[in-house]
Amino acid sequence: AENSRPVYEKSLNFEAELGHYGIIEGHLPIEENGVVHAPPLMWVEALDRILLDMGEDGFEMDRIVAVAGSAQQHGSVYLNARFDEALGNCDPSLPLNQQLTDVFSRKTSPIWMDQSTSKQCGEIAAAFGGARRITEATGSVAVERFTGAQIKKFADQEPKAYSDTRAILLVSSFLASLFAGRRTGIDYTDASGMNLLDIRRKTWHPTALSACAENLEEKLSPPADPRRAIGSISGFFVRRYGFDPGCIVLPWCGDNPSSLVGLGLIQEGMTAVSLGTSDTCFGLMKKLPDCLSPWAHAFIAPTNDYMLLLCFKNGSLAREAVRKQFDLSWDEFTTALQSTEPGNLGGWMVPWFEAETVPKIDKPGVRRFGLDINDPAANCRAVVEGQMMSMRNHAEEAGLIPTAIKATGGASRNPAILQIMADVFSCPVVSQETSNSAALGAAFRALQVLQRTTWPETVAGFSGMAGVSRFEPSVDAGVYERLRRIYRECESALLSRFENES
Ligand code: ADP
């Protein structure tokens, strides 16, 4: 904190080091019906190993004054009646995982990649009275990976195992419970990725609870405020890993909300755009709009504000498709963008190379307007401009108005893409290497609780919106305003046509 920089980082690769769980890239082999699970005991062993490794590296464990964390959103852990006692009586001479082998009522945990619960999503949405109502109530439409549908599937298909379940935690609250030595509640940020939380009241939603499973509320402790410390670290952690007994433990958050603060996005308008396989856009909102977008996700932020997140399936996937269509290298793609005019002389594209999530389109359907399909440079610009116009339109409709953008992800190394982003959004864009922003966000929370600082004070000194390179808008805002309006009208027409077809 004194020097505004991380002092130690360490990571463990599940596949390389914990392959004995039969996993590939951190999860069990994907099943045909869309089931994607991971063994929860693997996370316990990973934690045990990494803490021991830290000690072996010479890290002074007893100088850690507080621990907060973050974990993949949506993954859930199902515990039986033995968990509380087993956790309370762990022997520090033995690995943690060896002592928690028989505490799971469901041996494997569904994770964020699981797509197997469409039926349950339909039933939960119907209980609310449709997609719009569940979005208003929980912040998102019913989503396959969200935990409500996963719990419902488990309760419906394995009623005995469900009734043997004493507690359901998320990966985040499960790991926080290990540190605290006792079961802790799911924090608001991660609870808002379950379709179970009343997003405005921060309490479990009665309609969602009864739509998912019987006696669910008693298996979910009340949701926890991530800003409130849980207590001191467990004696097991003191004796096995060398923590100081006075070390404070905080609730853990979901990784995306944790990244929000880790990237320093603690004021309205500061937005992150991650240009990965999919493109994701997220930022902080002080207040929820009266009407929530069915294509965005509203989560609770670690700052106790809201976080809005939009995930576009056609990100690098669509840019790659155009690049490959014309057999271009990334350098040539960049030159193509730089050799064409903003606005592309009126030629543009709706870039749905695959089914899209924002807006929800179930089948691919690229559309070109005023665009020669054989003109490589014009098509390169059209795909990027189409993506950026769609992102700005949908972000604004959902209530997210970027005033400065932090760009991350594989394609953020491309200066021409970031220049188009700055031009279409009419705001500055900075690019930055941001590995471990979720972990950094957790460290910020711990720091804040210890020092009782405000969020701007907490993140001051860390990179903020400074970034590595910076792109300012270079064209008259009117160019894209007009095109965005046309894009929006055309997209609505396409949407109603898709609806009519299906
Ligand atoms: P993810 O984490 O979603 O797998 P990354 O953030 O690592 O993805 O980004 C990988 C993507 O970045 C690749 O699919 C590729 O399309 C894109 N990419 C890599 N280099 C460039 C570049 N110079 N310009 C544009 N896109 C690039």
XYZ file of C-alpha atoms and ligand atoms in Angstrom:
529
model
C 0.000 0.000 0.000
C 2.838 2.441 0.774
C 4.357 2.015 -2.695
C 1.126 1.322 -4.600
C 2.282 -1.941 -6.089
C 1.810 -5.670 -5.602
C 4.672 -7.214 -3.578
C 4.083 -10.866 -4.415
C 2.161 -12.837 -7.043
C 1.915 -16.552 -7.479
C -0.265 -18.772 -9.596
C -0.944 -22.462 -9.919
C -2.011 -24.164 -13.124
C -4.716 -26.710 -12.330
C -4.113 -28.914 -15.355
C -0.334 -29.016 -14.925
C -0.245 -29.469 -11.166
C -3.539 -31.096 -10.224
C -4.068 -33.331 -13.227
C -4.882 -36.255 -10.920
C -8.431 -34.859 -10.682
C -8.892 -35.807 -14.363
C -9.369 -32.214 -15.448
C -8.575 -30.301 -18.627
C -7.950 -26.569 -18.246
C -9.419 -26.524 -14.769
C -12.637 -28.469 -15.336
C -13.796 -32.032 -15.913
C -14.278 -33.027 -19.582
C -17.256 -31.213 -21.123
C -20.234 -33.541 -21.481
C -22.406 -33.664 -24.575
C -25.438 -32.202 -22.849
C -23.559 -29.008 -21.958
C -22.605 -30.128 -18.448
C -19.315 -28.566 -17.261
C -18.257 -29.356 -13.703
C -15.102 -29.147 -11.584
C -14.145 -31.064 -8.434
C -14.405 -28.725 -5.411
C -11.719 -30.679 -3.596
C -9.293 -29.565 -6.309
C -9.793 -25.938 -5.241
C -9.061 -26.945 -1.640
C -5.867 -28.733 -2.625
C -4.835 -25.786 -4.825
C -5.251 -23.453 -1.873
C -3.284 -25.724 0.454
C -0.442 -26.017 -2.054
C -0.200 -22.364 -2.929
C -0.128 -21.270 0.715
C 2.620 -23.796 1.474
C 4.533 -22.627 -1.619
C 4.307 -19.019 -0.431
C 5.945 -19.994 2.846
C 8.632 -21.911 0.966
C 9.281 -18.857 -1.237
C 10.173 -17.007 1.961
C 7.021 -14.893 2.002
C 6.445 -13.732 5.544
C 2.967 -15.134 6.117
C 2.709 -13.612 9.575
C 2.917 -10.113 8.054
C -0.403 -10.574 6.253
C -2.886 -8.421 8.122
C -6.039 -9.136 6.144
C -7.191 -11.588 3.463
C -9.894 -10.993 0.883
C -10.330 -12.896 -2.354
C -12.277 -13.437 -5.508
C -13.319 -16.557 -7.395
C -14.954 -17.486 -10.677
C -18.561 -16.317 -10.721
C -21.507 -18.755 -10.709
C -19.733 -21.999 -9.646
C -21.509 -23.638 -6.688
C -20.426 -25.980 -3.880
C -22.851 -28.350 -2.095
C -22.017 -29.341 1.474
C -23.469 -31.967 3.784
C -23.955 -31.921 7.552
C -20.329 -32.985 8.180
C -18.795 -29.821 6.715
C -19.073 -27.487 9.713
C -17.521 -29.922 12.144
C -14.811 -31.141 9.774
C -13.769 -27.550 9.041
C -13.720 -26.629 12.717
C -11.502 -29.586 13.645
C -8.859 -29.666 10.928
C -5.461 -31.030 11.956
C -2.654 -28.626 10.906
C -0.231 -31.475 10.269
C -2.384 -32.779 7.392
C -3.303 -31.219 4.039
C -6.660 -29.468 4.088
C -8.020 -31.480 1.168
C -7.405 -34.802 2.924
C -9.652 -33.674 5.767
C -12.555 -32.489 3.636
C -13.071 -35.506 1.401
C -16.516 -36.471 2.684
C -18.152 -33.076 3.226
C -19.688 -32.687 -0.250
C -23.270 -33.711 -0.934
C -22.588 -33.157 -4.639
C -19.151 -34.445 -5.579
C -18.646 -32.059 -8.487
C -19.496 -28.386 -8.859
C -21.237 -26.872 -11.884
C -19.128 -23.947 -13.125
C -19.663 -20.856 -15.301
C -19.249 -22.788 -18.559
C -22.188 -25.112 -17.837
C -25.018 -24.733 -20.363
C -27.165 -27.688 -19.321
C -30.068 -25.927 -17.616
C -32.169 -24.352 -20.399
C -35.264 -26.237 -19.220
C -34.851 -24.972 -15.649
C -34.232 -21.409 -16.898
C -37.556 -21.506 -18.738
C -39.347 -22.737 -15.624
C -37.776 -20.131 -13.334
C -38.538 -17.294 -15.771
C -42.125 -18.557 -16.051
C -42.487 -18.464 -12.258
C -41.643 -14.747 -12.400
C -44.010 -14.140 -15.315
C -41.435 -13.866 -18.088
C -37.995 -12.591 -19.046
C -38.662 -8.938 -18.339
C -39.915 -9.616 -14.794
C -37.035 -11.853 -13.751
C -34.598 -9.265 -15.135
C -36.234 -6.498 -13.106
C -36.197 -8.670 -9.982
C -32.760 -10.302 -10.128
C -30.731 -8.121 -12.532
C -30.524 -10.718 -15.330
C -32.712 -12.896 -17.501
C -32.649 -16.555 -16.458
C -29.195 -17.764 -17.483
C -27.990 -21.381 -17.737
C -24.758 -20.872 -15.812
C -26.394 -18.854 -13.018
C -26.716 -20.817 -9.809
C -30.507 -20.760 -9.391
C -31.043 -22.941 -12.456
C -28.124 -25.173 -11.431
C -29.642 -25.720 -7.990
C -33.049 -26.441 -9.495
C -31.611 -29.071 -11.807
C -29.803 -30.740 -8.895
C -32.904 -30.716 -6.665
C -35.129 -32.045 -9.478
C -32.765 -34.780 -10.664
C -31.086 -35.829 -7.399
C -33.670 -35.169 -4.675
C -31.935 -37.372 -2.097
C -28.573 -35.658 -2.511
C -30.322 -32.282 -2.449
C -32.053 -33.109 0.824
C -28.676 -34.230 2.264
C -27.326 -30.782 1.412
C -26.934 -28.620 4.500
C -25.428 -25.601 2.747
C -24.943 -24.281 -0.761
C -22.033 -21.897 -1.245
C -20.385 -20.342 -4.275
C -16.692 -20.911 -4.968
C -16.022 -17.491 -3.424
C -17.850 -18.046 -0.131
C -16.562 -21.628 0.057
C -12.960 -20.389 -0.030
C -13.708 -17.563 2.407
C -15.228 -20.167 4.758
C -11.978 -22.150 4.701
C -10.001 -19.079 5.793
C -12.528 -18.178 8.471
C -12.795 -21.770 9.739
C -16.568 -21.522 9.612
C -19.290 -21.291 7.013
C -19.809 -17.746 5.674
C -22.608 -16.252 3.598
C -22.449 -15.613 -0.129
C -21.443 -11.992 -0.698
C -23.726 -9.529 -2.510
C -21.549 -9.318 -5.622
C -21.526 -13.043 -6.272
C -25.101 -13.521 -5.024
C -26.236 -11.207 -7.822
C -25.001 -13.780 -10.381
C -27.441 -16.450 -9.255
C -30.903 -15.248 -10.436
C -31.818 -15.661 -6.755
C -31.089 -12.270 -5.220
C -33.532 -9.381 -5.159
C -31.112 -6.966 -6.829
C -32.638 -3.869 -5.233
C -33.184 -5.171 -1.677
C -30.108 -7.454 -1.463
C -32.140 -10.277 0.051
C -33.024 -13.675 -1.406
C -36.030 -13.306 -3.684
C -38.999 -15.398 -2.464
C -40.282 -16.114 -5.997
C -36.847 -17.330 -7.089
C -36.405 -19.458 -3.974
C -39.708 -21.232 -4.385
C -39.220 -21.649 -8.154
C -35.846 -23.373 -7.642
C -36.142 -25.849 -4.781
C -37.738 -26.634 -1.432
C -36.127 -25.328 1.755
C -33.595 -23.415 -0.264
C -33.412 -20.371 1.987
C -32.152 -22.424 4.919
C -29.365 -23.859 2.751
C -28.278 -20.361 1.702
C -27.215 -18.277 4.681
C -28.247 -14.603 4.445
C -26.188 -12.789 1.810
C -23.103 -11.010 3.171
C -21.893 -7.431 2.770
C -18.418 -7.704 1.174
C -17.310 -4.574 3.037
C -17.772 -6.180 6.446
C -14.978 -8.385 7.843
C -16.008 -11.913 8.854
C -13.557 -12.179 11.760
C -10.092 -13.552 12.502
C -8.370 -16.242 10.486
C -8.899 -19.830 11.641
C -6.415 -21.500 13.984
C -5.713 -24.102 11.316
C -4.347 -21.400 8.984
C -2.225 -19.974 11.802
C -0.645 -23.311 12.603
C -0.361 -24.869 9.162
C 0.664 -21.864 7.062
C 2.041 -19.412 9.616
C -0.607 -16.661 9.505
C -0.769 -14.190 12.382
C -3.756 -14.979 14.656
C -4.874 -11.337 14.361
C -5.173 -11.544 10.557
C -8.665 -10.480 9.458
C -10.737 -12.406 6.925
C -13.154 -10.677 4.559
C -15.878 -12.167 2.363
C -14.771 -13.095 -1.138
C -16.390 -11.613 -4.265
C -17.082 -12.812 -7.799
C -14.155 -12.301 -10.179
C -15.858 -9.806 -12.497
C -17.044 -7.466 -9.718
C -13.624 -7.781 -8.122
C -11.953 -6.810 -11.409
C -14.155 -3.732 -11.566
C -12.438 -2.243 -8.514
C -9.090 -3.899 -9.343
C -9.085 -1.898 -12.574
C -9.831 1.220 -10.551
C -13.317 1.695 -12.048
C -14.808 3.205 -8.943
C -16.666 6.139 -10.475
C -19.604 6.290 -12.836
C -18.504 6.591 -16.462
C -15.206 4.746 -16.021
C -15.722 1.655 -18.165
C -13.703 -1.420 -19.067
C -13.865 -3.080 -22.457
C -12.227 -6.470 -22.680
C -11.511 -7.528 -26.268
C -11.132 -11.285 -25.853
C -12.755 -14.138 -27.748
C -15.980 -12.407 -26.738
C -16.010 -8.652 -26.129
C -17.130 -7.594 -22.671
C -18.019 -4.120 -21.523
C -18.559 -3.280 -17.863
C -18.690 -0.335 -15.542
C -20.034 1.029 -12.311
C -23.481 2.589 -11.832
C -24.589 4.480 -8.742
C -28.231 3.693 -9.284
C -30.092 1.079 -11.282
C -32.164 2.444 -14.159
C -35.928 2.015 -13.750
C -36.004 -0.480 -16.571
C -33.193 -3.029 -16.884
C -31.918 -4.230 -20.258
C -32.684 -7.914 -20.910
C -29.270 -8.284 -22.589
C -27.131 -6.843 -19.818
C -26.339 -8.224 -16.365
C -26.687 -5.997 -13.326
C -24.540 -7.095 -10.388
C -23.835 -5.485 -7.052
C -20.358 -3.937 -7.002
C -17.849 -4.355 -4.145
C -18.278 -0.610 -3.531
C -21.974 -1.258 -2.791
C -22.905 0.475 -6.062
C -24.031 -1.498 -9.092
C -22.045 -2.992 -11.905
C -23.401 -3.406 -15.386
C -21.891 -6.011 -17.703
C -22.581 -6.770 -21.359
C -20.951 -9.697 -23.110
C -20.913 -9.761 -26.933
C -20.295 -13.201 -28.372
C -18.987 -11.783 -31.660
C -15.765 -10.218 -30.404
C -12.390 -11.469 -31.651
C -14.377 -14.289 -33.171
C -15.905 -11.882 -35.719
C -12.680 -9.902 -36.288
C -10.845 -13.191 -36.900
C -13.539 -14.253 -39.385
C -12.977 -11.135 -41.528
C -9.195 -11.357 -41.178
C -9.242 -14.979 -42.348
C -11.751 -14.312 -45.126
C -9.181 -12.002 -46.767
C -6.148 -13.983 -45.615
C -4.655 -11.032 -43.701
C -2.133 -10.923 -40.858
C -3.017 -8.748 -37.848
C -0.561 -6.144 -39.161
C -2.379 -6.079 -42.496
C -5.723 -5.899 -40.700
C -4.382 -2.896 -38.765
C -3.136 -1.201 -41.946
C -6.564 -1.774 -43.495
C -8.216 -0.006 -40.568
C -5.749 2.867 -40.793
C -6.153 3.285 -44.548
C -9.939 3.705 -44.429
C -12.065 6.678 -43.398
C -14.062 6.896 -40.151
C -17.636 6.129 -41.178
C -16.316 3.836 -43.965
C -17.939 5.984 -46.711
C -21.307 4.783 -45.449
C -20.537 1.033 -45.675
C -21.267 -0.939 -42.500
C -21.910 -4.361 -41.089
C -23.996 -6.168 -38.479
C -21.298 -8.630 -37.362
C -23.262 -11.672 -36.232
C -20.836 -14.349 -37.448
C -22.115 -16.559 -34.608
C -25.345 -16.480 -32.587
C -25.206 -13.307 -30.471
C -26.049 -12.558 -26.850
C -26.363 -8.745 -27.126
C -28.925 -8.565 -28.598
C -30.026 -12.163 -28.241
C -29.958 -13.776 -31.692
C -30.098 -17.550 -31.834
C -28.451 -18.062 -35.201
C -25.636 -16.419 -37.167
C -26.541 -13.748 -39.709
C -23.963 -11.227 -40.961
C -25.516 -8.274 -42.780
C -23.579 -5.829 -45.010
C -24.925 -2.438 -46.065
C -23.310 -0.296 -48.792
C -20.312 -2.584 -48.511
C -18.510 -4.444 -51.296
C -18.111 -7.990 -49.958
C -14.816 -8.266 -51.897
C -13.196 -5.102 -50.488
C -10.838 -6.265 -47.695
C -10.078 -2.874 -46.160
C -13.709 -1.723 -46.089
C -14.817 -5.019 -44.497
C -12.127 -4.791 -41.791
C -13.311 -1.319 -40.829
C -16.960 -2.347 -41.097
C -16.652 -5.233 -38.645
C -14.882 -3.106 -36.004
C -17.155 -0.080 -36.457
C -20.230 -2.342 -36.319
C -19.017 -3.908 -33.068
C -18.246 -0.567 -31.456
C -21.528 1.042 -32.528
C -23.478 -1.920 -31.196
C -21.528 -1.832 -27.934
C -22.116 1.882 -27.387
C -25.814 1.636 -28.311
C -26.477 -1.290 -25.981
C -24.359 0.061 -23.132
C -26.238 3.357 -23.243
C -29.613 1.661 -23.443
C -28.673 -0.339 -20.350
C -27.686 2.859 -18.498
C -23.904 2.681 -18.880
C -22.519 5.914 -20.362
C -18.724 5.614 -20.729
C -16.702 8.798 -20.211
C -13.334 6.990 -20.255
C -12.546 3.425 -21.305
C -9.868 1.054 -20.130
C -9.247 -1.538 -22.856
C -7.896 -4.977 -21.985
C -7.712 -8.413 -23.635
C -5.888 -9.820 -26.674
C -7.105 -7.281 -29.263
C -6.346 -4.270 -27.053
C -2.783 -4.405 -28.363
C -4.169 -3.231 -31.715
C -3.905 0.594 -31.858
C -6.245 0.937 -34.835
C -9.073 -0.910 -33.047
C -8.650 1.303 -29.979
C -8.688 4.454 -32.135
C -12.022 3.381 -33.636
C -13.289 2.678 -30.125
C -12.307 6.202 -29.009
C -13.970 7.682 -32.115
C -17.236 5.736 -31.825
C -17.559 6.260 -28.051
C -16.295 9.833 -28.324
C -14.178 9.434 -25.200
C -10.546 8.625 -24.361
C -9.429 4.992 -24.395
C -6.383 3.714 -22.511
C -4.877 0.279 -22.918
C -3.186 -1.567 -20.147
C -1.814 -4.987 -19.275
C -4.134 -6.074 -16.515
C -3.283 -9.530 -15.325
C -4.691 -10.348 -11.912
C -7.069 -7.392 -11.711
C -9.553 -9.605 -9.828
C -6.956 -10.438 -7.166
C -5.891 -6.801 -6.966
C -9.516 -5.786 -6.448
C -9.680 -8.169 -3.489
C -6.496 -6.680 -2.043
C -8.029 -3.213 -2.384
C -11.045 -4.321 -0.356
C -8.832 -5.668 2.393
C -6.843 -2.450 2.415
C -9.957 -0.369 2.591
C -11.367 -2.213 5.568
C -8.040 -1.912 7.403
C -7.397 1.744 6.687
C -11.016 2.909 6.530
C -10.246 4.872 3.368
C -12.689 5.925 0.651
C -12.502 4.115 -2.690
C -10.726 7.006 -4.486
C -8.167 7.075 -1.664
C -7.748 3.300 -1.797
C -6.988 3.052 -5.518
C -5.069 6.349 -5.778
C -1.468 5.717 -6.767
C -2.341 2.523 -8.624
C -2.569 2.916 -12.376
C -6.123 4.346 -12.499
C -6.985 5.588 -15.971
C -3.348 6.369 -16.811
C -2.737 3.225 -18.872
C 0.118 2.399 -21.198
C -1.124 4.107 -24.367
C -3.927 6.578 -24.773
C -6.262 7.275 -27.710
C -8.331 10.460 -27.990
C -11.393 10.842 -30.220
C -10.160 12.092 -33.582
C -13.368 12.656 -35.535
C -16.426 14.812 -35.204
C -18.880 13.045 -32.890
C -21.625 13.603 -35.495
C -20.115 11.029 -37.874
C -20.965 8.105 -35.651
C -24.066 9.582 -34.061
C -25.854 9.393 -37.385
C -24.485 5.939 -38.189
C -25.380 4.619 -34.732
C -28.953 5.742 -35.198
C -29.145 3.898 -38.512
C -27.500 0.847 -36.919
C -30.041 0.852 -34.081
C -33.031 1.125 -36.427
C -31.704 -1.597 -38.677
C -30.962 -3.876 -35.730
C -34.527 -3.492 -34.423
C -35.880 -4.384 -37.845
C -33.627 -7.447 -37.978
C -34.680 -8.479 -34.495
C -38.356 -8.400 -35.325
C -37.654 -10.368 -38.484
C -35.765 -13.012 -36.461
C -38.678 -13.143 -34.028
C -41.156 -13.633 -36.872
C -39.033 -16.402 -38.377
C -38.840 -18.305 -35.107
P -9.529 -14.927 -24.243
O -8.918 -14.615 -22.924
O -10.965 -14.546 -24.384
O -9.258 -16.303 -24.768
P -7.595 -13.008 -25.191
O -7.949 -11.819 -24.382
O -6.326 -13.734 -24.884
O -8.802 -14.013 -25.310
O -7.529 -12.540 -26.713
C -7.221 -13.440 -27.723
C -7.667 -12.851 -29.055
O -6.948 -11.649 -29.317
C -7.356 -13.756 -30.216
O -8.478 -14.564 -30.500
C -7.080 -12.794 -31.355
O -8.214 -12.765 -32.197
C -6.956 -11.432 -30.706
N -5.735 -10.724 -31.113
C -4.462 -11.069 -30.883
N -3.624 -10.160 -31.439
C -4.383 -9.221 -32.051
C -4.120 -8.017 -32.793
N -2.897 -7.591 -33.024
N -5.191 -7.324 -33.243
C -6.440 -7.736 -33.009
N -6.754 -8.849 -32.323
C -5.738 -9.584 -31.844
